[in-house]
Each structure stands twice: as structure tokens, then as C-alpha cells.
mmCIF file of C-alpha atoms and ligand atoms in Angstrom:
data_model
loop_
_atom_site.group_PDB
_atom_site.id
_atom_site.type_symbol
_atom_site.label_atom_id
_atom_site.label_comp_id
_atom_site.label_asym_id
_atom_site.label_seq_id
_atom_site.Cartn_x
_atom_site.Cartn_y
_atom_site.Cartn_z
ATOM 1 C CA MET A 135 11.677 13.005 15.698
ATOM 2 C CA LYS A 136 11.928 15.981 13.356
ATOM 3 C CA ALA A 137 11.611 15.683 9.589
ATOM 4 C CA ASP A 138 11.063 18.076 6.716
ATOM 5 C CA VAL A 139 8.141 16.421 4.910
ATOM 6 C CA SER A 140 9.144 17.984 1.591
ATOM 7 C CA LYS A 141 12.293 15.819 1.616
ATOM 8 C CA PRO A 142 11.456 12.197 0.763
ATOM 9 C CA GLU A 143 14.625 10.846 2.386
ATOM 10 C CA GLU A 144 13.670 12.490 5.697
ATOM 11 C CA VAL A 145 10.139 11.055 5.486
ATOM 12 C CA LYS A 146 11.510 7.588 4.738
ATOM 13 C CA ASN A 147 13.899 7.962 7.669
ATOM 14 C CA TYR A 148 11.164 8.784 10.199
ATOM 15 C CA VAL A 149 9.043 5.905 8.912
ATOM 16 C CA ASP A 150 11.985 3.466 9.073
ATOM 17 C CA GLN A 151 12.939 4.606 12.575
ATOM 18 C CA THR A 152 9.345 4.275 13.793
ATOM 19 C CA VAL A 153 9.107 0.726 12.433
ATOM 20 C CA ASP A 154 12.495 -0.181 13.943
ATOM 21 C CA ARG A 155 11.307 1.011 17.343
ATOM 22 C CA PHE A 156 7.615 0.008 17.390
ATOM 23 C CA GLY A 157 7.354 -2.767 14.780
ATOM 24 C CA THR A 158 4.621 -1.187 12.694
ATOM 25 C CA ILE A 159 2.489 1.934 12.261
ATOM 26 C CA ASP A 160 -1.207 1.750 13.154
ATOM 27 C CA TYR A 161 -2.260 5.389 12.849
ATOM 28 C CA PHE A 162 -0.931 8.234 10.763
ATOM 29 C CA PHE A 163 -2.089 11.873 10.922
ATOM 30 C CA ASN A 164 -0.687 13.386 7.724
ATOM 31 C CA ASN A 165 -1.057 16.982 8.835
ATOM 32 C CA ALA A 166 1.982 19.180 8.112
ATOM 33 C CA GLY A 167 1.177 22.169 5.954
ATOM 34 C CA ILE A 168 1.733 25.852 5.274
ATOM 35 C CA SER A 169 -0.738 28.491 4.136
ATOM 36 C CA GLY A 170 1.486 30.668 1.969
ATOM 37 C CA SER A 171 1.501 34.473 1.947
ATOM 38 C CA GLY A 172 -2.161 35.044 1.066
ATOM 39 C CA LYS A 173 -1.186 37.052 -2.019
ATOM 40 C CA PHE A 174 -3.293 36.919 -5.152
ATOM 41 C CA PHE A 175 -2.051 34.258 -7.554
ATOM 42 C CA LEU A 176 -0.573 36.663 -10.100
ATOM 43 C CA ASP A 177 1.485 38.289 -7.330
ATOM 44 C CA SER A 178 2.900 34.993 -6.051
ATOM 45 C CA THR A 179 6.370 33.825 -7.015
ATOM 46 C CA ILE A 180 7.306 30.477 -8.526
ATOM 47 C CA GLU A 181 9.426 29.872 -5.401
ATOM 48 C CA GLU A 182 6.365 30.231 -3.196
ATOM 49 C CA ILE A 183 4.279 27.971 -5.445
ATOM 50 C CA ASN A 184 7.001 25.309 -5.297
ATOM 51 C CA GLN A 185 7.299 25.624 -1.526
ATOM 52 C CA ILE A 186 3.557 25.229 -0.893
ATOM 53 C CA VAL A 187 3.248 22.297 -3.296
ATOM 54 C CA GLY A 188 6.432 20.720 -1.896
ATOM 55 C CA ILE A 189 5.175 20.699 1.682
ATOM 56 C CA ASN A 190 1.388 20.405 1.370
ATOM 57 C CA LEU A 191 1.047 18.026 -1.556
ATOM 58 C CA LEU A 192 4.369 16.271 -2.167
ATOM 59 C CA GLY A 193 4.952 16.040 1.599
ATOM 60 C CA ALA A 194 1.576 14.371 2.071
ATOM 61 C CA LEU A 195 2.230 12.018 -0.850
ATOM 62 C CA TYR A 196 5.639 11.007 0.529
ATOM 63 C CA GLY A 197 4.140 10.310 3.949
ATOM 64 C CA ALA A 198 1.283 8.326 2.459
ATOM 65 C CA ARG A 199 3.678 6.414 0.208
ATOM 66 C CA TYR A 200 6.014 5.200 2.946
ATOM 67 C CA VAL A 201 3.471 4.758 5.737
ATOM 68 C CA SER A 202 0.916 2.924 3.547
ATOM 69 C CA GLU A 203 3.602 0.482 2.520
ATOM 70 C CA VAL A 204 4.200 -0.420 6.167
ATOM 71 C CA MET A 205 0.476 -0.636 6.910
ATOM 72 C CA VAL A 206 -0.387 -2.804 3.909
ATOM 73 C CA LYS A 207 2.514 -5.131 4.668
ATOM 74 C CA ASN A 208 1.296 -5.522 8.264
ATOM 75 C CA GLY A 209 -2.424 -6.063 7.621
ATOM 76 C CA GLY A 210 -3.700 -2.486 7.563
ATOM 77 C CA GLY A 211 -3.883 0.812 9.364
ATOM 78 C CA SER A 212 -5.647 4.132 9.419
ATOM 79 C CA ILE A 213 -4.611 7.452 7.893
ATOM 80 C CA VAL A 214 -6.131 10.913 8.239
ATOM 81 C CA ASN A 215 -4.949 13.492 5.714
ATOM 82 C CA THR A 216 -5.485 17.190 6.343
ATOM 83 C CA SER A 217 -7.298 18.985 3.551
ATOM 84 C CA SER A 218 -9.126 22.280 4.149
ATOM 85 C CA SER A 219 -12.264 24.218 3.270
ATOM 86 C CA ALA A 220 -10.093 25.442 0.404
ATOM 87 C CA GLY A 221 -9.809 21.785 -0.633
ATOM 88 C CA VAL A 222 -13.544 21.444 -1.246
ATOM 89 C CA ILE A 223 -14.481 24.919 -2.529
ATOM 90 C CA GLY A 224 -12.612 27.626 -4.449
ATOM 91 C CA GLN A 225 -11.325 30.622 -2.462
ATOM 92 C CA ASP A 226 -9.393 33.735 -3.442
ATOM 93 C CA SER A 227 -5.919 34.566 -2.075
ATOM 94 C CA VAL A 228 -5.058 30.897 -1.635
ATOM 95 C CA VAL A 229 -4.961 29.505 -5.183
ATOM 96 C CA THR A 230 -1.845 27.342 -4.768
ATOM 97 C CA TYR A 231 -2.860 26.256 -1.272
ATOM 98 C CA SER A 232 -6.315 25.353 -2.572
ATOM 99 C CA ALA A 233 -4.793 23.315 -5.405
ATOM 100 C CA THR A 234 -2.724 21.313 -2.912
ATOM 101 C CA LYS A 235 -5.697 20.738 -0.605
ATOM 102 C CA HIS A 236 -7.883 19.553 -3.505
ATOM 103 C CA GLY A 237 -4.972 17.212 -4.268
ATOM 104 C CA ILE A 238 -5.245 15.802 -0.736
ATOM 105 C CA VAL A 239 -8.843 14.850 -1.499
ATOM 106 C CA GLY A 240 -7.722 12.918 -4.599
ATOM 107 C CA LEU A 241 -4.963 11.208 -2.627
ATOM 108 C CA THR A 242 -7.467 10.158 0.030
ATOM 109 C CA LYS A 243 -10.108 8.738 -2.293
ATOM 110 C CA SER A 244 -7.718 6.990 -4.660
ATOM 111 C CA LEU A 245 -5.632 5.341 -1.939
ATOM 112 C CA VAL A 246 -8.848 3.778 -0.686
ATOM 113 C CA ALA A 247 -9.687 2.563 -4.197
ATOM 114 C CA GLU A 248 -6.367 0.730 -4.352
ATOM 115 C CA TYR A 249 -5.743 -0.472 -0.789
ATOM 116 C CA ALA A 250 -8.975 -0.713 1.246
ATOM 117 C CA LYS A 251 -8.937 -4.419 0.364
ATOM 118 C CA ASP A 252 -5.607 -4.629 2.230
ATOM 119 C CA GLY A 253 -7.010 -3.125 5.430
ATOM 120 C CA LEU A 254 -6.130 0.505 4.771
ATOM 121 C CA ARG A 255 -8.561 3.206 5.876
ATOM 122 C CA VAL A 256 -7.854 6.708 4.600
ATOM 123 C CA ASN A 257 -10.000 9.729 5.362
ATOM 124 C CA ALA A 258 -9.480 13.462 5.109
ATOM 125 C CA ILE A 259 -10.580 16.354 7.256
ATOM 126 C CA ALA A 260 -11.496 19.718 5.762
ATOM 127 C CA PRO A 261 -11.288 22.287 8.567
ATOM 128 C CA GLY A 262 -12.498 25.827 8.130
ATOM 129 C CA PRO A 263 -10.544 28.638 9.785
ATOM 130 C CA THR A 264 -9.257 27.196 13.068
ATOM 131 C CA GLU A 265 -7.389 29.146 15.734
ATOM 132 C CA THR A 266 -3.948 27.586 15.388
ATOM 133 C CA PRO A 267 -0.602 29.426 15.163
ATOM 134 C CA MET A 268 -0.751 29.258 11.336
ATOM 135 C CA VAL A 269 -4.080 31.073 11.201
ATOM 136 C CA LYS A 270 -3.145 33.604 13.860
ATOM 137 C CA ALA A 271 -0.043 34.532 11.821
ATOM 138 C CA PHE A 272 -2.053 34.637 8.582
ATOM 139 C CA TYR A 273 -4.733 36.908 10.053
ATOM 140 C CA GLU A 274 -2.129 39.179 11.633
ATOM 141 C CA ALA A 275 -0.725 39.720 8.132
ATOM 142 C CA ASN A 276 -4.229 40.059 6.617
ATOM 143 C CA PRO A 277 -6.472 41.534 9.379
ATOM 144 C CA GLU A 278 -9.345 42.419 7.060
ATOM 145 C CA MET A 279 -9.649 38.733 6.177
ATOM 146 C CA LYS A 280 -10.330 37.679 9.792
ATOM 147 C CA ALA A 281 -13.462 39.844 9.991
ATOM 148 C CA ASN A 282 -14.546 38.539 6.580
ATOM 149 C CA ALA A 283 -13.930 34.933 7.589
ATOM 150 C CA THR A 284 -15.918 35.132 10.828
ATOM 151 C CA ARG A 285 -18.783 36.923 9.086
ATOM 152 C CA GLY A 286 -18.970 34.110 6.515
ATOM 153 C CA ILE A 287 -19.176 31.317 9.107
ATOM 154 C CA PRO A 288 -22.762 30.467 10.129
ATOM 155 C CA GLN A 289 -21.602 29.696 13.708
ATOM 156 C CA LYS A 290 -19.852 33.139 13.799
ATOM 157 C CA ARG A 291 -16.600 31.897 15.298
ATOM 158 C CA LEU A 292 -13.437 30.095 14.284
ATOM 159 C CA GLY A 293 -12.938 26.415 15.106
ATOM 160 C CA THR A 294 -10.562 25.244 17.832
ATOM 161 C CA PRO A 295 -7.654 22.803 17.531
ATOM 162 C CA GLU A 296 -9.350 20.650 20.207
ATOM 163 C CA GLU A 297 -12.487 20.233 18.075
ATOM 164 C CA VAL A 298 -10.364 19.137 15.126
ATOM 165 C CA ALA A 299 -8.352 16.747 17.313
ATOM 166 C CA GLU A 300 -11.579 15.036 18.472
ATOM 167 C CA LEU A 301 -12.569 14.387 14.853
ATOM 168 C CA VAL A 302 -9.125 13.108 13.890
ATOM 169 C CA THR A 303 -9.037 10.744 16.869
ATOM 170 C CA PHE A 304 -12.463 9.376 15.984
ATOM 171 C CA LEU A 305 -11.505 8.819 12.332
ATOM 172 C CA LEU A 306 -8.203 7.144 13.177
ATOM 173 C CA THR A 307 -9.611 4.614 15.605
ATOM 174 C CA SER A 308 -11.787 1.542 15.182
ATOM 175 C CA LYS A 309 -14.921 3.546 16.094
ATOM 176 C CA ALA A 310 -14.806 4.701 12.473
ATOM 177 C CA GLU A 311 -14.021 1.242 11.101
ATOM 178 C CA TYR A 312 -16.472 1.448 8.157
ATOM 179 C CA ILE A 313 -15.745 5.070 7.204
ATOM 180 C CA ASN A 314 -13.320 5.091 4.292
ATOM 181 C CA GLY A 315 -12.362 7.639 1.647
ATOM 182 C CA GLU A 316 -14.465 10.397 3.205
ATOM 183 C CA VAL A 317 -13.685 14.087 3.399
ATOM 184 C CA ILE A 318 -15.244 15.342 6.630
ATOM 185 C CA ARG A 319 -15.815 19.077 6.830
ATOM 186 C CA ILE A 320 -15.400 20.717 10.241
ATOM 187 C CA ASP A 321 -16.099 24.366 9.613
ATOM 188 C CA GLY A 322 -19.123 25.659 11.544
ATOM 189 C CA GLY A 323 -21.230 25.395 8.399
ATOM 190 C CA PHE A 324 -18.866 27.561 6.309
ATOM 191 C CA THR A 325 -18.637 25.513 3.095
ATOM 192 C CA ASN A 326 -22.238 24.383 3.479
ATOM 193 C CA THR A 327 -23.385 27.914 2.647
ATOM 194 C CA LYS A 328 -21.219 28.252 -0.499
HETATM 195 N N1 LIG B 168 -5.722 26.434 10.946
HETATM 196 C C1 LIG B 168 -6.609 26.432 9.978
HETATM 197 O O1 LIG B 168 -7.481 27.294 9.904
HETATM 198 C C2 LIG B 168 -6.583 25.349 8.956
HETATM 199 C C3 LIG B 168 -7.705 25.206 8.141
HETATM 200 C C4 LIG B 168 -7.697 24.200 7.207
HETATM 201 C C5 LIG B 168 -6.608 23.367 7.096
HETATM 202 N N2 LIG B 168 -5.522 23.560 7.901
HETATM 203 C C6 LIG B 168 -4.404 22.637 7.739
HETATM 204 O O2 LIG B 168 -4.113 22.061 9.000
HETATM 205 C C7 LIG B 168 -2.747 21.634 9.024
HETATM 206 C C8 LIG B 168 -2.113 22.141 10.279
HETATM 207 O O3 LIG B 168 -2.092 23.570 10.209
HETATM 208 P P1 LIG B 168 -2.129 24.504 11.502
HETATM 209 O O4 LIG B 168 -3.204 25.467 11.298
HETATM 210 O O5 LIG B 168 -2.082 23.676 12.740
HETATM 211 O O6 LIG B 168 -0.763 25.286 11.266
HETATM 212 P P2 LIG B 168 0.509 25.430 12.182
HETATM 213 O O7 LIG B 168 1.437 26.327 11.437
HETATM 214 O O8 LIG B 168 0.106 25.811 13.531
HETATM 215 O O9 LIG B 168 1.053 23.975 12.158
HETATM 216 C C9 LIG B 168 1.611 23.435 10.984
HETATM 217 C C10 LIG B 168 2.601 22.387 11.385
HETATM 218 O O10 LIG B 168 3.214 21.894 10.191
HETATM 219 C C11 LIG B 168 4.592 21.815 10.445
HETATM 220 N N3 LIG B 168 5.341 21.953 9.187
HETATM 221 C C12 LIG B 168 5.354 22.983 8.322
HETATM 222 N N4 LIG B 168 6.198 22.731 7.313
HETATM 223 C C13 LIG B 168 6.744 21.513 7.558
HETATM 224 C C14 LIG B 168 7.696 20.710 6.883
HETATM 225 N N5 LIG B 168 8.281 21.093 5.735
HETATM 226 N N6 LIG B 168 8.008 19.499 7.420
HETATM 227 C C15 LIG B 168 7.441 19.083 8.572
HETATM 228 N N7 LIG B 168 6.540 19.803 9.256
HETATM 229 C C16 LIG B 168 6.197 21.010 8.753
HETATM 230 C C17 LIG B 168 4.913 22.978 11.371
HETATM 231 O O11 LIG B 168 6.103 22.736 12.066
HETATM 232 C C18 LIG B 168 3.692 22.951 12.296
HETATM 233 O O12 LIG B 168 3.891 22.046 13.359
HETATM 234 C C19 LIG B 168 -2.124 22.176 7.731
HETATM 235 O O13 LIG B 168 -2.084 21.140 6.780
HETATM 236 C C20 LIG B 168 -3.093 23.252 7.295
HETATM 237 O O14 LIG B 168 -3.052 23.482 5.914
HETATM 238 C C21 LIG B 168 -5.498 24.528 8.835
#
């Protein structure tokens, strides 16, 4: 089912349709996001700021809002929100993106404060540069940044989507039953050296 996460009515619709079909929601990977143009903040337009916030932060809040309601009503569930290295440290060229990804950290921790007692587990992942289509497109537009990024990673390579998927699967399932409100970095040591 397709939905634009920046439109609350479309998020509510996919949640409602999922519950109609499956009865409840056990796991939710709140992952949609965009990187933005990579321009310095003073060169970015208000339209771009609104777009990044609308998808990365409001979109994640809408998903969390409607899915948590279903989970709490049905005895609990597990959510993984996607933050970023830029959600745990400051980075240039991604000021708005970084603001939204720091917001994901607040969403994660505070949801736990309110609803862990109702069986909700909410964690966040903070990937470093990972070779997905988004990053490939970003580095094609900003080639000098790819060399910089790899140089700054202690493991000297980007992460893979498969490595991130393993972490998300672990966090979602009962193997991580007592892990709640954490932000797990998966970045080859990148933020550890900052
Ligand atoms: N790749 C990285 O290096 C990296 C690092 C840290 C965090 N992240 C985060 O990981 C998540 C996934 O990014 P990715 O690298 O796989 O990028 P991607 O562009 O390959 O995938 C992003 C996905 O989000 C979807 N999406 C975008 N806008 C949407 C909208 N309005 N409604 C619904 N879906 C929408 C796209 O269709 C796509 O499937 C994002 O939140 C991103 O910020 C990525």
C-alpha cells in the first residue's frame, strides 16, 4: 500500500487498512525519509525546509501517533524509528535534516516514557552513511563528500542496507524485549570518533 507519510490522512488510511486486514500491528519500522539537497543552511529555501520536516519529522510523528494507538489498545508492540548519525552529532550541509533526526531521538525516548507501561517498545537506529539509493544520489550530486565521508569512518567503508536490516529485525522482535528507548548507532565507528 502506498502512502505519502507527510499527509496524516494517508498515514491514518494505511494504518486503518492494515488493522482491517490483519487485526492489529505488532511491528512498525518508521523509516521513510529524505536527505535534502545538501546545500548549506543559508542557501536552502523555506520550501525545502518544510519538505524535509514534513516527511522526516511530521511523517514519523504521524506514523507513531496512529500505530502506537493500535498497539497500546491491543496490549503492545514494537517500533523502530530511523534517526541518523546526523541525529546524534552535528554535521554541516544537513542542518534541517539533522534537526529532524534529532527530533526522532526525542520522539523515541518520550514515547517510551509515556507508553512502555502499556507494552510499547520504541527504539531508534542511527545509521552512518549506508549504500542505499538515497546516499548514492546524494554522493553523485556531492562527489567530494563521499571521499570525505569514507575517510572519516574508522572502518573505511560505508554500511550496507543488509547490516541495517539485521539490526532493525533484532530490535523489533522479542529478542530485544528489554531494550527500550535506545538509539543504536550503526556507523562503523563514525560518531564514536567525534
Ligand atoms: N542511507 C544512509 O546513509 C542513511 C543514513 C542515516 C539515516 N538514513 C535514513 O534511512 C531512511 C531510509 O533512507 P534510505 O537511505 O534507504 O533512502 P532511500 O531514498 O533509498 O529510501 C527512502 C524511502 O523513503 C520513501 N519516502 C520518501 N518520501 C516519502 C514520503 N513522503 N512518503 C512515503 N515514503 C517516502 C522513499 O520512497 C524510499 O522508499 C531515511 O529515514 C534516511 O534519512 C539513511
